[in-house]
């Protein structure tokens, strides 16, 4: 009996999805698979599974140089496609720069720029007094490679001033995760992150992505309120040695998926269904409309 890593075709033959190995030298006679509902998603390039980091959490690490976080290669070198472009044909390089608020624009960021901002501002922005009770992780080679291969890095600027960053990445074939982000205190009242989420709804919806997810501390009421105003559903709680207790929020871009969630897990009024056909600003359709059009072509 031999054991070897399984192919996608063999997994579908066995009716099993997830990481798996084949047992047997010829026809597939068994599969040792992971339950996709319990195992984190793995990228097609062997990148470690996404960890439950969050929008509104700190990220430790040192300054690291690298290619642009939206897929731009270093000058003179071929460009490596990131997962967003590999999965959905979504090239942030072509979508950005774009307005993020009055006088603010969002653009692709380099790993070096992102880490410099994190090192300079995160401790203050997240009010981390003294030593954190959680496990601090340094920037390892594996972590740097993860960001280079899987993450989309966004920078927010007012003129030449860098006022914030956001890190996001696909977690599977139809889910996008906003991992971490922060805006300078002087610019928090400008609605930068809210405008950026609305940009994500539009771009992801047009490319057939089913859901946008993020996490924040239950005590971060400013972010919780913003996510509620953007029609995110509270979909879970996680506990980790790295960030403590986090509340997960999901913005369904596929209305059918949201209906299943609401009908199976929620009681009371279904405000989400009533708000379809409206945007948070009252000017554009619900992103689920774009998802439906993307899948009806």
Coordinates of C-alpha atoms in Angstrom, one line a residue:
X1 CA 0.0 0.0 0.0
X2 CA 1.3 3.4 -0.9
X3 CA 0.2 6.9 0.3
X4 CA 0.6 9.9 -1.9
X5 CA -0.9 13.4 -2.1
X6 CA -4.2 13.4 -3.9
X7 CA -5.2 15.3 -7.0
X8 CA -8.3 17.5 -7.3
X9 CA -9.8 14.9 -9.7
X10 CA -9.3 12.1 -7.2
X11 CA -11.0 14.1 -4.4
X12 CA -14.0 14.7 -6.6
X13 CA -14.1 11.0 -7.6
X14 CA -14.4 10.2 -3.9
X15 CA -16.8 13.0 -3.2
X16 CA -14.4 14.5 -0.7
X17 CA -13.1 18.1 -0.7
X18 CA -10.2 19.4 1.3
X19 CA -6.6 18.4 1.7
X20 CA -6.2 14.7 1.2
X21 CA -4.0 11.8 0.4
X22 CA -4.7 8.8 -1.8
X23 CA -4.2 5.3 -0.4
X24 CA -3.4 2.6 -3.0
X25 CA -1.2 2.4 -6.0
X26 CA -3.9 2.3 -8.6
X27 CA -7.5 3.3 -8.4
X28 CA -8.4 5.4 -5.4
X29 CA -9.5 3.2 -2.6
X30 CA -9.6 5.7 0.2
X31 CA -9.1 9.3 1.1
X32 CA -7.9 10.8 4.3
X33 CA -9.5 14.2 4.1
X34 CA -10.1 17.3 6.2
X35 CA -13.6 18.5 6.9
X36 CA -13.7 21.9 5.0
X37 CA -15.9 23.3 7.8
X38 CA -13.1 22.7 10.4
X39 CA -9.9 22.9 8.4
X40 CA -8.6 26.4 7.3
X41 CA -8.5 27.0 3.6
X42 CA -5.1 26.3 1.9
X43 CA -4.0 28.1 -1.2
X44 CA -3.1 26.4 -4.5
X45 CA 0.6 27.4 -4.0
X46 CA 1.1 25.7 -0.7
X47 CA 0.8 28.8 1.5
X48 CA 0.0 28.1 5.2
X49 CA -3.6 28.4 6.1
X50 CA -5.0 31.8 6.9
X51 CA -4.9 32.6 10.6
X52 CA -7.8 34.2 12.4
X53 CA -6.3 37.7 12.5
X54 CA -8.6 40.6 12.1
X55 CA -9.4 44.1 11.1
X56 CA -8.8 45.9 14.3
X57 CA -5.9 43.7 15.6
X58 CA -2.2 44.4 15.8
X59 CA 0.4 42.6 13.7
X60 CA 3.9 42.3 15.0
X61 CA 6.9 42.2 12.7
X62 CA 9.9 44.0 11.2
X63 CA 10.2 46.0 8.0
X64 CA 10.5 43.6 5.0
X65 CA 11.0 44.6 1.4
X66 CA 8.9 42.9 -1.3
X67 CA 6.8 43.3 -4.3
X68 CA 3.7 45.4 -4.4
X69 CA 0.9 43.9 -2.4
X70 CA -1.6 43.9 -5.3
X71 CA 0.5 41.9 -7.7
X72 CA 3.0 44.3 -9.1
X73 CA 6.4 42.7 -9.6
X74 CA 9.6 44.5 -8.9
X75 CA 10.9 46.6 -11.7
X76 CA 12.5 44.5 -14.4
X77 CA 11.0 41.2 -13.1
X78 CA 8.0 39.2 -14.2
X79 CA 4.9 39.8 -12.2
X80 CA 3.6 37.0 -10.0
X81 CA -0.2 36.7 -9.9
X82 CA -1.7 36.9 -6.4
X83 CA -4.5 34.7 -5.3
X84 CA -7.2 37.3 -6.1
X85 CA -6.2 37.3 -9.7
X86 CA -5.5 33.6 -9.9
X87 CA -9.0 32.8 -8.5
X88 CA -11.2 35.5 -9.9
X89 CA -9.3 37.5 -12.4
X90 CA -9.4 40.4 -10.0
X91 CA -6.3 42.5 -10.5
X92 CA -6.1 45.3 -7.9
X93 CA -3.3 46.7 -10.0
X94 CA -5.9 47.5 -12.7
X95 CA -8.6 48.6 -10.2
X96 CA -6.5 51.1 -8.2
X97 CA -5.9 53.9 -7.4
X98 CA -9.4 54.9 -6.6
X99 CA -11.1 57.4 -4.3
X100 CA -11.6 56.2 -0.7
X101 CA -13.1 59.4 0.8
X102 CA -13.0 63.1 0.2
X103 CA -9.4 63.9 -0.6
X104 CA -8.2 60.3 0.1
X105 CA -7.3 57.7 -2.4
X106 CA -6.5 54.0 -2.0
X107 CA -3.6 52.3 -3.9
X108 CA -1.7 49.1 -3.9
X109 CA 1.0 49.0 -1.2
X110 CA 4.3 47.3 -0.9
X111 CA 5.0 44.9 1.9
X112 CA 7.8 47.2 3.1
X113 CA 5.4 50.2 3.2
X114 CA 2.8 48.2 5.1
X115 CA 5.2 46.9 7.7
X116 CA 6.7 50.3 8.2
X117 CA 3.3 51.7 9.0
X118 CA 2.5 48.8 11.3
X119 CA 5.8 49.2 13.2
X120 CA 5.3 53.0 13.5
X121 CA 1.6 53.3 14.4
X122 CA -0.1 50.0 15.5
X123 CA 0.8 50.1 19.2
X124 CA -0.6 53.6 19.6
X125 CA -3.7 53.0 17.3
X126 CA -4.7 49.9 19.1
X127 CA -4.0 51.4 22.6
X128 CA -1.6 48.6 23.5
X129 CA -0.4 49.7 26.9
X130 CA 2.8 47.9 28.1
X131 CA 3.3 44.3 27.0
X132 CA 0.5 42.4 25.3
X133 CA -0.9 39.4 27.1
X134 CA -1.0 37.6 23.7
X135 CA 1.6 35.7 21.8
X136 CA 3.8 38.0 19.7
X137 CA 5.1 36.7 16.3
X138 CA 8.1 38.0 14.6
X139 CA 8.3 38.4 10.8
X140 CA 9.6 35.0 9.7
X141 CA 10.5 33.9 6.2
X142 CA 7.3 31.9 6.0
X143 CA 5.2 34.8 7.1
X144 CA 6.8 37.1 4.6
X145 CA 6.2 34.6 1.8
X146 CA 2.6 34.3 2.9
X147 CA 2.1 38.1 2.5
X148 CA 3.9 38.1 -0.8
X149 CA 1.9 35.3 -2.3
X150 CA -1.5 35.5 -0.8
X151 CA -2.2 39.0 0.6
X152 CA -3.5 42.1 -1.0
X153 CA -2.0 45.2 0.6
X154 CA -3.7 48.5 0.4
X155 CA -2.4 52.0 1.3
X156 CA -4.5 55.1 1.9
X157 CA -3.0 58.5 1.2
X158 CA -3.9 62.1 1.4
X159 CA -1.6 63.6 -1.1
X160 CA 1.7 62.1 -0.3
X161 CA 0.9 61.3 3.4
X162 CA 0.3 57.7 4.3
X163 CA -2.7 57.7 6.6
X164 CA -3.6 54.0 6.8
X165 CA -3.2 50.5 5.5
X166 CA -5.4 47.4 5.1
X167 CA -4.3 43.8 4.6
X168 CA -6.8 41.3 3.0
X169 CA -6.7 37.9 1.2
X170 CA -8.9 35.2 -0.3
X171 CA -9.6 32.4 2.1
X172 CA -11.1 30.0 -0.5
X173 CA -12.6 30.1 -4.0
X174 CA -15.5 32.5 -3.1
X175 CA -14.5 34.2 0.2
X176 CA -12.4 37.3 0.9
X177 CA -11.1 38.2 4.3
X178 CA -10.0 41.6 5.6
X179 CA -7.3 40.6 7.9
X180 CA -6.0 43.7 9.5
X181 CA -6.1 47.5 9.1
X182 CA -5.8 50.8 10.8
X183 CA -6.2 54.5 10.0
X184 CA -4.4 57.4 11.8
X185 CA -6.5 59.0 14.5
X186 CA -6.4 62.3 12.7
X187 CA -8.3 60.7 9.8
X188 CA -10.7 58.3 11.5
X189 CA -13.7 60.6 11.1
X190 CA -13.4 60.8 7.3
X191 CA -15.2 57.5 6.6
X192 CA -12.2 56.0 4.8
X193 CA -12.7 52.3 5.8
X194 CA -16.4 52.5 5.2
X195 CA -15.9 53.8 1.7
X196 CA -13.2 51.1 1.1
X197 CA -15.6 48.4 2.1
X198 CA -18.2 49.7 -0.3
X199 CA -15.5 49.6 -3.0
X200 CA -14.8 45.9 -2.1
X201 CA -18.5 45.1 -2.3
X202 CA -18.6 46.4 -5.8
X203 CA -15.4 44.9 -7.1
X204 CA -15.8 41.5 -5.4
X205 CA -19.5 41.3 -6.3
X206 CA -18.7 41.9 -10.0
X207 CA -16.1 39.1 -9.9
X208 CA -18.5 36.6 -8.4
X209 CA -17.1 36.5 -4.8
X210 CA -19.8 35.2 -2.4
X211 CA -18.8 36.8 0.9
X212 CA -16.6 39.3 2.5
X213 CA -15.4 38.5 6.1
X214 CA -13.6 40.3 8.9
X215 CA -13.1 40.2 12.6
X216 CA -12.7 42.7 15.4
X217 CA -12.6 42.8 19.2
X218 CA -16.1 42.8 20.8
X219 CA -15.0 45.9 22.7
X220 CA -14.1 47.8 19.5
X221 CA -17.5 49.5 19.3
X222 CA -16.6 51.9 16.6
X223 CA -15.8 49.1 14.2
X224 CA -18.8 47.0 15.3
X225 CA -21.1 50.0 14.6
X226 CA -19.5 50.6 11.2
X227 CA -19.9 46.9 10.2
X228 CA -23.5 46.9 11.3
X229 CA -24.2 50.0 9.2
X230 CA -22.7 48.1 6.2
X231 CA -25.1 45.2 6.7
X232 CA -22.5 42.7 7.9
X233 CA -23.9 39.7 9.8
X234 CA -22.3 38.6 13.1
X235 CA -21.4 35.0 12.2
X236 CA -19.1 33.7 15.0
X237 CA -16.6 34.1 17.8
X238 CA -13.0 32.9 17.9
X239 CA -10.5 32.6 20.7
X240 CA -6.8 32.5 20.0
X241 CA -3.5 32.9 21.8
X242 CA -2.5 35.6 19.3
X243 CA -5.5 38.0 19.5
X244 CA -7.8 36.9 22.3
X245 CA -11.5 37.0 21.7
X246 CA -12.6 38.1 18.3
X247 CA -16.1 38.5 16.8
X248 CA -16.5 37.5 13.1
X249 CA -18.6 39.5 10.7
X250 CA -19.7 38.4 7.2
X251 CA -21.1 40.5 4.5
X252 CA -22.9 38.2 2.1
X253 CA -22.5 39.2 -1.5
X254 CA -24.6 36.2 -2.7
X255 CA -28.2 36.8 -1.5
X256 CA -29.0 33.1 -1.6
X257 CA -26.2 32.3 0.8
X258 CA -27.5 35.1 3.1
X259 CA -31.0 33.7 3.0
X260 CA -29.7 30.3 4.1
X261 CA -27.8 31.8 7.0
X262 CA -30.8 34.0 8.1
X263 CA -33.4 31.1 7.8
X264 CA -31.3 28.5 9.6
X265 CA -29.6 30.6 12.4
X266 CA -31.6 33.8 13.0
X267 CA -34.9 34.7 14.6
X268 CA -36.8 38.0 14.5
X269 CA -37.0 40.5 11.7
X270 CA -34.8 39.9 8.6
X271 CA -33.8 43.5 7.9
X272 CA -31.1 42.3 5.5
X273 CA -33.8 41.1 3.1
X274 CA -35.7 44.4 3.4
X275 CA -32.6 46.4 2.5
X276 CA -31.8 44.5 -0.7
X277 CA -31.8 46.7 -3.7
X278 CA -30.4 49.5 -1.6
X279 CA -26.9 50.4 -0.7
X280 CA -25.6 51.8 2.6
X281 CA -25.6 55.2 1.0
X282 CA -28.9 54.8 -0.7
X283 CA -27.5 55.4 -4.1
X284 CA -26.4 52.1 -5.6
X285 CA -27.8 48.5 -5.7
X286 CA -27.1 45.9 -3.1
X287 CA -23.8 44.1 -4.0
X288 CA -25.8 40.9 -4.2
X289 CA -27.3 42.2 -7.4
X290 CA -23.9 42.4 -9.0
X291 CA -23.2 38.8 -7.8
X292 CA -26.4 37.6 -9.5
X293 CA -25.5 39.4 -12.7
X294 CA -21.9 38.0 -12.6
X295 CA -23.3 34.4 -12.4
X296 CA -26.1 34.8 -14.9
X297 CA -23.8 35.7 -17.8

